[in-house]
């Protein structure tokens, strides 16, 4: 099946093909398209099985909708990467996937590839390369997704760092990190 993205109810051109999944399995993915905020806010919908190719018991739970509110770019003539949003997606039976949105809030485009790191409980970072098929313009953002992670009970401290290798010359190098504690969720 395919995964699609709608921005303000307009289906974007890139779709990602997902292989056949066994029950309870997940498939990490990342869109290579760079989306740009079109105004003060956008409604973003990610749709699993966008072409309704898979017969499912519940066809009404295939999307996640989020409203993205734009922050005006700051001045200074340089890009500035921040982790704008981050959430965990369950990966049964005892894991999850970290999803993070990195935004350029600076006044100039990001023109070089960079890495995003995800560290769980101070362990070895998971490095997620961000190849830029085109510049990441001011206000633009990209979604990064980790491979599945096993939860270490009862919680995990998750640290996401944009431009973890410091390859982008940014206006502010101190605002690249976002941290939270992910709780253990016991299935019923």
mmCIF file of C-alpha atoms in Angstrom:
data_model
loop_
_atom_site.group_PDB
_atom_site.id
_atom_site.type_symbol
_atom_site.label_atom_id
_atom_site.label_comp_id
_atom_site.label_asym_id
_atom_site.label_seq_id
_atom_site.Cartn_x
_atom_site.Cartn_y
_atom_site.Cartn_z
ATOM 1 C CA UNK A 1 0.000 0.000 0.000
ATOM 2 C CA UNK A 2 1.007 3.666 -0.104
ATOM 3 C CA UNK A 3 1.449 6.383 2.524
ATOM 4 C CA UNK A 4 0.492 9.899 1.478
ATOM 5 C CA UNK A 5 0.562 13.412 2.902
ATOM 6 C CA UNK A 6 -2.109 16.086 2.603
ATOM 7 C CA UNK A 7 -1.333 19.703 3.425
ATOM 8 C CA UNK A 8 -4.435 21.855 3.851
ATOM 9 C CA UNK A 9 -6.416 18.990 2.304
ATOM 10 C CA UNK A 10 -4.261 18.896 -0.873
ATOM 11 C CA UNK A 11 -2.592 15.547 -1.547
ATOM 12 C CA UNK A 12 1.141 16.037 -2.109
ATOM 13 C CA UNK A 13 2.868 14.380 -5.040
ATOM 14 C CA UNK A 14 5.219 12.031 -3.165
ATOM 15 C CA UNK A 15 3.842 8.728 -1.969
ATOM 16 C CA UNK A 16 5.883 6.032 -0.249
ATOM 17 C CA UNK A 17 5.239 2.356 -0.947
ATOM 18 C CA UNK A 18 5.026 0.158 2.144
ATOM 19 C CA UNK A 19 5.767 -3.585 1.890
ATOM 20 C CA UNK A 20 3.354 -6.232 3.132
ATOM 21 C CA UNK A 21 3.329 -6.105 6.949
ATOM 22 C CA UNK A 22 2.479 -8.960 9.316
ATOM 23 C CA UNK A 23 -0.041 -8.243 12.103
ATOM 24 C CA UNK A 24 1.324 -5.763 14.675
ATOM 25 C CA UNK A 25 4.340 -4.789 12.526
ATOM 26 C CA UNK A 26 5.378 -1.236 11.690
ATOM 27 C CA UNK A 27 7.452 0.237 8.869
ATOM 28 C CA UNK A 28 9.571 3.372 9.502
ATOM 29 C CA UNK A 29 9.604 5.892 6.686
ATOM 30 C CA UNK A 30 10.751 9.379 5.794
ATOM 31 C CA UNK A 31 9.470 11.623 3.043
ATOM 32 C CA UNK A 32 12.216 13.076 0.858
ATOM 33 C CA UNK A 33 10.050 16.025 -0.173
ATOM 34 C CA UNK A 34 10.658 19.277 1.689
ATOM 35 C CA UNK A 35 7.354 20.922 2.564
ATOM 36 C CA UNK A 36 7.105 24.674 3.141
ATOM 37 C CA UNK A 37 4.554 26.357 5.375
ATOM 38 C CA UNK A 38 2.073 28.232 3.173
ATOM 39 C CA UNK A 39 0.861 30.783 5.696
ATOM 40 C CA UNK A 40 0.317 31.281 9.398
ATOM 41 C CA UNK A 41 -0.578 27.595 9.784
ATOM 42 C CA UNK A 42 -1.141 24.397 7.822
ATOM 43 C CA UNK A 43 -3.126 21.270 8.576
ATOM 44 C CA UNK A 44 -0.955 18.239 7.838
ATOM 45 C CA UNK A 45 -2.442 14.770 7.460
ATOM 46 C CA UNK A 46 -0.346 11.608 7.050
ATOM 47 C CA UNK A 47 -2.421 8.800 5.553
ATOM 48 C CA UNK A 48 -1.580 5.087 5.728
ATOM 49 C CA UNK A 49 -3.052 3.007 2.914
ATOM 50 C CA UNK A 50 -3.796 6.235 1.017
ATOM 51 C CA UNK A 51 -5.205 4.353 -1.997
ATOM 52 C CA UNK A 52 -7.341 2.004 0.185
ATOM 53 C CA UNK A 53 -5.589 -1.011 -1.297
ATOM 54 C CA UNK A 54 -5.699 -3.044 1.937
ATOM 55 C CA UNK A 55 -9.004 -4.427 3.226
ATOM 56 C CA UNK A 56 -9.052 -3.574 6.933
ATOM 57 C CA UNK A 57 -11.373 -4.105 9.874
ATOM 58 C CA UNK A 58 -11.330 -0.328 10.536
ATOM 59 C CA UNK A 59 -10.793 2.015 7.590
ATOM 60 C CA UNK A 60 -11.292 5.095 9.808
ATOM 61 C CA UNK A 61 -7.986 4.966 11.736
ATOM 62 C CA UNK A 62 -5.492 5.365 8.879
ATOM 63 C CA UNK A 63 -4.510 8.983 9.347
ATOM 64 C CA UNK A 64 -2.884 11.357 11.791
ATOM 65 C CA UNK A 65 -3.734 15.051 11.562
ATOM 66 C CA UNK A 66 -1.673 17.855 13.076
ATOM 67 C CA UNK A 67 -1.924 21.626 12.747
ATOM 68 C CA UNK A 68 1.429 23.237 12.112
ATOM 69 C CA UNK A 69 1.755 26.861 13.253
ATOM 70 C CA UNK A 70 4.507 28.806 11.548
ATOM 71 C CA UNK A 71 7.051 30.755 13.514
ATOM 72 C CA UNK A 72 8.279 33.789 11.574
ATOM 73 C CA UNK A 73 11.924 33.414 10.547
ATOM 74 C CA UNK A 74 14.370 35.298 12.702
ATOM 75 C CA UNK A 75 16.869 37.752 11.277
ATOM 76 C CA UNK A 76 20.608 37.279 11.078
ATOM 77 C CA UNK A 77 21.363 35.981 7.583
ATOM 78 C CA UNK A 78 21.953 32.344 8.612
ATOM 79 C CA UNK A 79 19.795 29.224 8.880
ATOM 80 C CA UNK A 80 18.692 28.011 12.303
ATOM 81 C CA UNK A 81 17.532 24.410 12.850
ATOM 82 C CA UNK A 82 15.207 23.467 15.705
ATOM 83 C CA UNK A 83 13.309 20.316 16.637
ATOM 84 C CA UNK A 84 9.827 21.777 16.251
ATOM 85 C CA UNK A 85 7.837 18.651 17.120
ATOM 86 C CA UNK A 86 8.463 15.113 18.341
ATOM 87 C CA UNK A 87 6.242 12.186 19.149
ATOM 88 C CA UNK A 88 6.432 8.440 19.654
ATOM 89 C CA UNK A 89 4.435 5.900 17.654
ATOM 90 C CA UNK A 90 3.764 2.523 19.339
ATOM 91 C CA UNK A 91 5.524 -0.506 17.857
ATOM 92 C CA UNK A 92 3.977 -3.565 19.536
ATOM 93 C CA UNK A 93 4.619 -5.554 21.571
ATOM 94 C CA UNK A 94 7.035 -3.396 23.639
ATOM 95 C CA UNK A 95 8.582 -0.765 21.434
ATOM 96 C CA UNK A 96 8.060 2.528 19.685
ATOM 97 C CA UNK A 97 9.318 4.700 16.847
ATOM 98 C CA UNK A 98 10.480 8.302 17.364
ATOM 99 C CA UNK A 99 9.168 10.844 14.856
ATOM 100 C CA UNK A 100 10.673 14.341 14.809
ATOM 101 C CA UNK A 101 10.056 17.457 12.749
ATOM 102 C CA UNK A 102 13.105 19.663 12.166
ATOM 103 C CA UNK A 103 12.403 23.223 11.008
ATOM 104 C CA UNK A 104 14.639 25.969 9.659
ATOM 105 C CA UNK A 105 13.557 29.073 11.610
ATOM 106 C CA UNK A 106 16.523 31.092 10.344
ATOM 107 C CA UNK A 107 16.764 33.757 7.673
ATOM 108 C CA UNK A 108 18.726 31.720 5.090
ATOM 109 C CA UNK A 109 18.302 28.267 3.509
ATOM 110 C CA UNK A 110 20.133 25.159 4.707
ATOM 111 C CA UNK A 111 22.140 23.995 1.689
ATOM 112 C CA UNK A 112 24.246 21.135 3.098
ATOM 113 C CA UNK A 113 23.130 17.685 4.294
ATOM 114 C CA UNK A 114 23.041 17.251 8.065
ATOM 115 C CA UNK A 115 22.322 14.589 10.687
ATOM 116 C CA UNK A 116 19.668 14.317 13.357
ATOM 117 C CA UNK A 117 20.593 12.178 16.367
ATOM 118 C CA UNK A 118 18.205 10.388 18.701
ATOM 119 C CA UNK A 119 19.625 9.178 22.019
ATOM 120 C CA UNK A 120 17.730 6.895 24.388
ATOM 121 C CA UNK A 121 18.689 6.948 28.096
ATOM 122 C CA UNK A 122 22.152 8.353 27.322
ATOM 123 C CA UNK A 123 23.082 5.384 25.108
ATOM 124 C CA UNK A 124 24.659 5.324 21.667
ATOM 125 C CA UNK A 125 22.930 7.873 19.423
ATOM 126 C CA UNK A 126 20.873 6.727 16.454
ATOM 127 C CA UNK A 127 22.135 8.880 13.569
ATOM 128 C CA UNK A 128 19.537 9.814 10.950
ATOM 129 C CA UNK A 129 21.122 11.399 7.850
ATOM 130 C CA UNK A 130 19.096 14.185 6.225
ATOM 131 C CA UNK A 131 20.071 14.294 2.546
ATOM 132 C CA UNK A 132 18.823 17.526 1.049
ATOM 133 C CA UNK A 133 17.545 17.028 -2.505
ATOM 134 C CA UNK A 134 16.956 20.811 -2.473
ATOM 135 C CA UNK A 135 17.691 23.609 0.031
ATOM 136 C CA UNK A 136 15.643 23.678 3.236
ATOM 137 C CA UNK A 137 14.215 27.179 2.966
ATOM 138 C CA UNK A 138 13.430 29.456 5.917
ATOM 139 C CA UNK A 139 10.193 28.166 7.439
ATOM 140 C CA UNK A 140 10.622 24.764 5.755
ATOM 141 C CA UNK A 141 10.686 21.512 7.674
ATOM 142 C CA UNK A 142 11.489 17.825 7.276
ATOM 143 C CA UNK A 143 10.232 14.736 9.107
ATOM 144 C CA UNK A 144 12.712 12.136 10.379
ATOM 145 C CA UNK A 145 11.734 8.704 11.715
ATOM 146 C CA UNK A 146 13.836 6.207 13.695
ATOM 147 C CA UNK A 147 13.875 2.470 13.274
ATOM 148 C CA UNK A 148 11.907 0.610 15.991
ATOM 149 C CA UNK A 149 13.201 1.046 19.560
ATOM 150 C CA UNK A 150 12.589 -1.341 22.467
ATOM 151 C CA UNK A 151 11.265 0.452 25.555
ATOM 152 C CA UNK A 152 13.307 -0.027 28.732
ATOM 153 C CA UNK A 153 10.756 -0.085 31.552
ATOM 154 C CA UNK A 154 9.376 1.983 33.065
ATOM 155 C CA UNK A 155 10.424 5.001 30.931
ATOM 156 C CA UNK A 156 12.928 6.167 28.333
ATOM 157 C CA UNK A 157 14.528 9.609 28.227
ATOM 158 C CA UNK A 158 14.661 10.613 24.569
ATOM 159 C CA UNK A 159 16.966 13.382 23.293
ATOM 160 C CA UNK A 160 16.651 14.560 19.681
ATOM 161 C CA UNK A 161 19.350 16.871 18.270
ATOM 162 C CA UNK A 162 19.057 18.644 14.914
ATOM 163 C CA UNK A 163 22.404 19.051 13.116
ATOM 164 C CA UNK A 164 24.094 16.784 15.659
ATOM 165 C CA UNK A 165 27.345 16.871 13.665
ATOM 166 C CA UNK A 166 27.387 20.699 13.549
ATOM 167 C CA UNK A 167 27.690 20.772 9.745
ATOM 168 C CA UNK A 168 25.278 23.717 9.337
ATOM 169 C CA UNK A 169 26.586 27.179 10.259
ATOM 170 C CA UNK A 170 23.584 28.366 12.256
ATOM 171 C CA UNK A 171 22.468 31.637 13.749
ATOM 172 C CA UNK A 172 21.920 29.927 17.125
ATOM 173 C CA UNK A 173 23.762 26.678 17.897
ATOM 174 C CA UNK A 174 22.128 26.314 21.341
ATOM 175 C CA UNK A 175 18.509 25.591 20.318
ATOM 176 C CA UNK A 176 18.928 22.281 18.444
ATOM 177 C CA UNK A 177 17.819 19.872 21.216
ATOM 178 C CA UNK A 178 14.470 18.551 22.392
ATOM 179 C CA UNK A 179 14.122 16.107 25.321
ATOM 180 C CA UNK A 180 11.220 14.198 26.811
ATOM 181 C CA UNK A 181 10.483 11.093 28.861
ATOM 182 C CA UNK A 182 8.479 8.398 27.105
ATOM 183 C CA UNK A 183 6.406 6.283 29.517
ATOM 184 C CA UNK A 184 5.820 2.586 29.343
ATOM 185 C CA UNK A 185 2.366 1.836 27.920
ATOM 186 C CA UNK A 186 1.043 -1.586 28.831
ATOM 187 C CA UNK A 187 -1.362 -3.048 26.233
ATOM 188 C CA UNK A 188 -4.760 -4.031 27.597
#
